[in-house]
Coordinates of C-alpha atoms in Angstrom, one line a residue:
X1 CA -2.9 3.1 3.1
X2 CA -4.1 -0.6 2.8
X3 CA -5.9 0.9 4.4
X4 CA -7.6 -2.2 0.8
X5 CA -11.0 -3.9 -2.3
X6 CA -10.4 -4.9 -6.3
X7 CA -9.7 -3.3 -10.3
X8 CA -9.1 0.1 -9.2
X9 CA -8.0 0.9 -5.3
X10 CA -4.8 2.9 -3.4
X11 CA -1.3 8.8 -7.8
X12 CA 4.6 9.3 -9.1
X13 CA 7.3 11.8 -8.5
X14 CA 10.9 11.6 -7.3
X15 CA 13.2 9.1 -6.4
X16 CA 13.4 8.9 -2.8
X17 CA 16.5 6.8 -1.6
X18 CA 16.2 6.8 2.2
X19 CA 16.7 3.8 4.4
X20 CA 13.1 4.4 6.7
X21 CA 12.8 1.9 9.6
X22 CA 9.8 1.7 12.3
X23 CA 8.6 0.5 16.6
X24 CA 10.3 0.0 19.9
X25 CA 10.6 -3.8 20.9
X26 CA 11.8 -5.4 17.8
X27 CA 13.4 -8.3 18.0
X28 CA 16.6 -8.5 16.6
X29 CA 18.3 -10.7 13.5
X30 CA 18.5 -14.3 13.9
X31 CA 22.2 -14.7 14.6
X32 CA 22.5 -17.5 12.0
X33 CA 21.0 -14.4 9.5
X34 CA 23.1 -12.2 10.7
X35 CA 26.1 -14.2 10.3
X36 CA 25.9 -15.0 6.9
X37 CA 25.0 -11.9 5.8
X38 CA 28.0 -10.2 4.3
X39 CA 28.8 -6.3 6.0
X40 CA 28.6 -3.1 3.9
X41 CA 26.0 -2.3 1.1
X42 CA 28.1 -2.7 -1.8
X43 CA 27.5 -5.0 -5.0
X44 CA 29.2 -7.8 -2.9
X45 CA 26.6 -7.7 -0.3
X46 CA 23.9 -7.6 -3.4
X47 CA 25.3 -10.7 -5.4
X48 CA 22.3 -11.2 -7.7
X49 CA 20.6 -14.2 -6.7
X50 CA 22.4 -15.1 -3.9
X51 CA 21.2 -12.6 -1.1
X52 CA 21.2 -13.5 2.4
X53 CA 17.1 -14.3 1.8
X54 CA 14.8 -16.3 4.3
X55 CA 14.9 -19.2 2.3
X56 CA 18.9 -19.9 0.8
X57 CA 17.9 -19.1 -3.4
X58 CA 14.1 -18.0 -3.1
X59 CA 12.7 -14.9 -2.5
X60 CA 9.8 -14.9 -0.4
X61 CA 7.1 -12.0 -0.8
X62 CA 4.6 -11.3 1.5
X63 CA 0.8 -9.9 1.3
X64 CA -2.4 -9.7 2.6
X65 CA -5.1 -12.1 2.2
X66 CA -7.5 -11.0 -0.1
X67 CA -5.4 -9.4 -2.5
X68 CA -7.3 -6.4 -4.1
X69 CA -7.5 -4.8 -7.1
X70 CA -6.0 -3.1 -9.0
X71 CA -2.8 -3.7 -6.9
X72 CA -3.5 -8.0 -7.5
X73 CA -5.6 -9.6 -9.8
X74 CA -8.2 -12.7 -9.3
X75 CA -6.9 -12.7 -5.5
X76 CA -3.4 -14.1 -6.9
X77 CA -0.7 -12.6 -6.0
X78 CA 1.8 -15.0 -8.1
X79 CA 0.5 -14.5 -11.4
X80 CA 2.2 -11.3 -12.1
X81 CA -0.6 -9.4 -12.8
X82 CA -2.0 -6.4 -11.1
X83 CA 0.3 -3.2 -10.2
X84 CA 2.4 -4.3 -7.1
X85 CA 2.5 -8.4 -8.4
X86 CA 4.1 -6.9 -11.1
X87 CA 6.3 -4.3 -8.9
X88 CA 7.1 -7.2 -6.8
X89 CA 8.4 -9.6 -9.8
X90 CA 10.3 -6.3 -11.1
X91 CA 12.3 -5.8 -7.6
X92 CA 12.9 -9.9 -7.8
X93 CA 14.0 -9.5 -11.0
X94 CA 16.3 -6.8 -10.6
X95 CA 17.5 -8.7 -7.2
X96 CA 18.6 -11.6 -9.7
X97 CA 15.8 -13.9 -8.6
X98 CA 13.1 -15.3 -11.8
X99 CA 9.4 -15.9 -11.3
X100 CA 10.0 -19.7 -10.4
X101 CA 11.6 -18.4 -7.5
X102 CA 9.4 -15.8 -6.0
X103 CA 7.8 -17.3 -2.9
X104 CA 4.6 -15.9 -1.7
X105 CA 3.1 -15.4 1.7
X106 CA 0.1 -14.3 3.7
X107 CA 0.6 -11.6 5.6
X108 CA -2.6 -9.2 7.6
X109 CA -1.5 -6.0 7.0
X110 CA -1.2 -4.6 10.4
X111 CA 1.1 -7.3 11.3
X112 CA 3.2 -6.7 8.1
X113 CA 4.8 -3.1 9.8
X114 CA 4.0 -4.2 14.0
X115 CA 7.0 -5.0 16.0
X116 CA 9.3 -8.0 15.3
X117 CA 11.2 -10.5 13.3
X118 CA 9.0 -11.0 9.7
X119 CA 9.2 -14.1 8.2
X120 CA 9.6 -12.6 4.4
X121 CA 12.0 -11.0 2.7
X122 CA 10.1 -8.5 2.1
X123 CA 6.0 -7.4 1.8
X124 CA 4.1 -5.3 -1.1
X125 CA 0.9 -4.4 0.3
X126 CA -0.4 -0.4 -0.5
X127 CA 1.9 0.2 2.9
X128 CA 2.7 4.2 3.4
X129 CA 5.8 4.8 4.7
X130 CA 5.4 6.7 7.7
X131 CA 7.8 7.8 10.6
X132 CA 5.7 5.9 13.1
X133 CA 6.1 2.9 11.1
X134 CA 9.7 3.6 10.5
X135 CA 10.2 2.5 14.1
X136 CA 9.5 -0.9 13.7
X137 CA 10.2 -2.0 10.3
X138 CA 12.9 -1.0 7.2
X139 CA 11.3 0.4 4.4
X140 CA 12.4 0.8 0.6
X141 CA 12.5 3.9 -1.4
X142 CA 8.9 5.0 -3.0
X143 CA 7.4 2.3 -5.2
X144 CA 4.0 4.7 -5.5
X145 CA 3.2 8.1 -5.0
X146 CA -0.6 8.3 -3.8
X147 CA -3.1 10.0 -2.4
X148 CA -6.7 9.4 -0.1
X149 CA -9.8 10.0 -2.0
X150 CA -13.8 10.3 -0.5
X151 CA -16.1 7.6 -1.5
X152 CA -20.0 8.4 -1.4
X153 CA -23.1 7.7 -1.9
X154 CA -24.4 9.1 -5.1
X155 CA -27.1 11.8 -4.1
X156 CA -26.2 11.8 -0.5
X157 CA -25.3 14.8 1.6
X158 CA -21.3 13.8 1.9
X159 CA -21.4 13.4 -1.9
X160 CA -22.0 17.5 -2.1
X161 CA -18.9 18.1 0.1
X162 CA -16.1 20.2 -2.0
X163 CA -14.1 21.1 1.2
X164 CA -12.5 19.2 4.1
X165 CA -14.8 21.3 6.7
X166 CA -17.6 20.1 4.7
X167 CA -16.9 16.3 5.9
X168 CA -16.3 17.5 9.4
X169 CA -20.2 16.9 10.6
X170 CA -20.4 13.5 8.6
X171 CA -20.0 9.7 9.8
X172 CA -16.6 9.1 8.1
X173 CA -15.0 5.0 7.8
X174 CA -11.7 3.7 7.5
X175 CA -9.8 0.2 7.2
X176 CA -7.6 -0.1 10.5
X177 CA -4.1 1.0 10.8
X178 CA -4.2 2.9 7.6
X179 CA -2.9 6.5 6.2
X180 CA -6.8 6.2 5.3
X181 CA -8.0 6.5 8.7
X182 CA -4.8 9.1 10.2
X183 CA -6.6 11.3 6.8
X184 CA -9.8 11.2 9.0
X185 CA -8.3 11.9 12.2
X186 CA -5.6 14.3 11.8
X187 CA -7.1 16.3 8.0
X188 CA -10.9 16.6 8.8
X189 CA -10.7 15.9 12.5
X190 CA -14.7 15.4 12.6
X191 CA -17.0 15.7 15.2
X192 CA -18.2 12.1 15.2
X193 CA -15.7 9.0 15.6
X194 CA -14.6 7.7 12.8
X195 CA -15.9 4.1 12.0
X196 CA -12.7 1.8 11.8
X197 CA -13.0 -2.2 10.1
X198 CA -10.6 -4.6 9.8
X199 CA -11.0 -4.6 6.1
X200 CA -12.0 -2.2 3.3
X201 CA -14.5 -4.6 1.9
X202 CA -16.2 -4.3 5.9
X203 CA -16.2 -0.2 5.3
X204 CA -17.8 -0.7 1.6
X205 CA -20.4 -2.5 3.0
X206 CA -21.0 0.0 6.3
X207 CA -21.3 2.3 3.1
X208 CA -23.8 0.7 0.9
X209 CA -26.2 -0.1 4.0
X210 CA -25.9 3.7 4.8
X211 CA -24.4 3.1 7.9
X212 CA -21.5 5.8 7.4
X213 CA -21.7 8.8 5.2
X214 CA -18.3 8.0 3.3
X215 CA -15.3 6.0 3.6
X216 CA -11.6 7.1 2.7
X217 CA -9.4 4.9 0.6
X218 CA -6.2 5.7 -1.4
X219 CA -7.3 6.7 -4.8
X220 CA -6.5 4.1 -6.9
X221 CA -9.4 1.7 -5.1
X222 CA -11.4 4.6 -5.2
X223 CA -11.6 5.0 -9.1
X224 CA -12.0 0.9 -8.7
X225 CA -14.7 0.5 -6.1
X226 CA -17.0 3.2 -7.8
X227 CA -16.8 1.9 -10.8
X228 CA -17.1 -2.1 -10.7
X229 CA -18.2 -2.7 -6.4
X230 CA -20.2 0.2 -5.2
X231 CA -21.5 1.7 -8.5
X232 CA -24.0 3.8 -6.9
X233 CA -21.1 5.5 -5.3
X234 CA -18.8 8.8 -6.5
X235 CA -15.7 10.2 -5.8
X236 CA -16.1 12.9 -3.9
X237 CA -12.5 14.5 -3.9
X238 CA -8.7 13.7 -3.4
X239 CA -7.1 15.0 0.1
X240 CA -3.9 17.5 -0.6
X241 CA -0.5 15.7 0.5
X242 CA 0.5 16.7 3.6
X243 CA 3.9 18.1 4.1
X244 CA 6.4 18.9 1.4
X245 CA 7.2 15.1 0.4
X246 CA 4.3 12.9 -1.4
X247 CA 2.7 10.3 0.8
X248 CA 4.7 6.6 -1.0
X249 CA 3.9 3.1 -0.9
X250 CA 6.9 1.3 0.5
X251 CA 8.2 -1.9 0.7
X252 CA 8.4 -3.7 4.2
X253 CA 11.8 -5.3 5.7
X254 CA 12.4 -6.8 8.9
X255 CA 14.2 -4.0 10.9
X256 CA 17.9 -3.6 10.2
X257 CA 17.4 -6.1 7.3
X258 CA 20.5 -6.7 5.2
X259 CA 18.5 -6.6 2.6
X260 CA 17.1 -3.2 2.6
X261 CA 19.8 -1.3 0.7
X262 CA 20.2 -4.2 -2.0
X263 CA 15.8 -3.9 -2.3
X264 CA 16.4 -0.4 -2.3
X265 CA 18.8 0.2 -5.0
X266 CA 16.1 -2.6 -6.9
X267 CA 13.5 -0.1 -6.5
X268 CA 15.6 3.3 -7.5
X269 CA 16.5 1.3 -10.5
X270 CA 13.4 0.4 -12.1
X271 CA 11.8 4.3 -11.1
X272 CA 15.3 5.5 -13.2
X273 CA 14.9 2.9 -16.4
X274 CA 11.3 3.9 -16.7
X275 CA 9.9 0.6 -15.6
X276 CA 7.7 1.6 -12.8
X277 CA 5.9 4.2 -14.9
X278 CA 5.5 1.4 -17.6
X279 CA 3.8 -0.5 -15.2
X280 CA 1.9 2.4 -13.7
X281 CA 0.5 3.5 -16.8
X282 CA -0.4 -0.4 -17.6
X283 CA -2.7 -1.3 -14.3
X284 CA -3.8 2.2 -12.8
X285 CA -3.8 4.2 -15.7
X286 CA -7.6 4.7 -15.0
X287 CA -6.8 6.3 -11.6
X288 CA -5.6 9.9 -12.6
X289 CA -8.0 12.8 -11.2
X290 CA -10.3 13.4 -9.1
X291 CA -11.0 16.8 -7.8
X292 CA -9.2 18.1 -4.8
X293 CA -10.6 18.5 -1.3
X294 CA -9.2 22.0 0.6

């Protein structure tokens, strides 16, 4: 969910190696992309360094604008640090491409997965992969298995809630176009309207002046926003996954992107040689429980 904040915001299990895509009225390739982009997924296709990229010998990497914690840190995506600047450099890495030629971008999240040619190779931004979103975008495997957590107000009514029913009656927020908000909608399914903001750090603040009961983030920012933003706040519970398959973080392609299999194979790689869980453990190692919410 972006549905997004900073040090600890949006738990990892199996490698899953589809090819996801996501909505109606994209527009298709460039023809001068497609034409230089060789056919086939093999390691031909996946040269390292010298993939059919935006920019001929650069990689460029998109995000949103801020950055959060604990996925980015200091609002600087190109420093490496933080959980997905250090997945991103990872996948670059693996793709045959150094730090001097990572290229970052500012992307809003929304428009990151919405319809249409992207202008970046790809974008790292706490996106679920989602069938709906398949329709308009490629996605990689799973860089992230994670899950939506309850954030309230110490003392307050929500903050007693050890059930989904018990949240039904409450004033519940979310950042737009997250798995964040489709938790409120579709899990509790309350009987009030869901508060929706354009960005997390509107939600934390609808939550500190009381103006929602409890916001729903991925659990990461959770563990993050209680403990160094919203300190008089507590985690109230984690949501169960829904379905068989763990709700993933993704990265974004354009559509029918060349490029999907070769960042795909990237990603597979580093969850087999034990490099995602290295850098799991080293920037969200603090986000590990929180009691569950049936």
């Amino acid at each position: 969910m972006h549905l997004a904040p900073r040090v600890l915001r949006r738990a990892v299990a199996g490698a899953t190696v589809a090819l996801l895509a996501t909505a109606v009225g994209c527009a298709p390739q460039p023809e001068e992309k497609a034409a230089s982009t060789p056919s086939g997924s093999g390691a031909s296709a996946c040269a390292k360094g010298k993939l059919a990229t935006e920019t001929s010998g650069k990689l460029t990497i998109a995000t949103d604008e801020p950055a959060y914690e604990p996925w980015f840190k200091d609002d600087k995506p190109s420093n490496g640090k933080g959980f997905e600047s250090a997945v991103a450099y990872a996948v670059a890495r693996q793709l045959g491409y150094d730090k001097s030629a990572v290229v970052w971008q500012s992307v809003p999240f929304n428009k990151a997965f919405a319809p249409g040619a992207k202008t970046f190779d790809f974008d790292v931004n706490q996106v679920s992969i989602s069938d709906e979103r398949k329709k308009a975008v490629d996605f990689s495997s799973g860089y992230y298995d994670v899950r939506q957590a309850v954030i309230a107000l110490k003392g307050s009514k929500a903050a007693e809630a050890t059930t989904v029913a018990d949240l039904k009656g409450l004033k519940l927020g979310a950042q737009v176009g997250t798995t964040s908000l489709d938790y409120i909608d579709d899990v509790v399914k309350p009987t009030r309207d869901a508060a929706v903001y354009a960005k997390n750090d509107q939600a934390k603040s609808a939550l500190k002046n009381r103006q929602v009961d409890a916001i729903v983030v991925d659990l990461p920012t959770a563990f993050y926003i209680t403990a160094a933003e919203v300190t008089d706040a507590e985690i109230v519970g984690q949501f169960e996954n829904q379905g068989a398959a763990p709700e993933q973080f993704g990265l974004v392609l354009d559509k029918g992107s060349a490029l999907t299999p070769c960042v795909t194979a990237a990603v597979d790689a580093l969850r087999e040689n034990g490099a995602l869980a290295k850098i799991e453990q080293q920037w969200l190692s603090d986000a590990v429980d929180a009691p569950v919410l049936k």
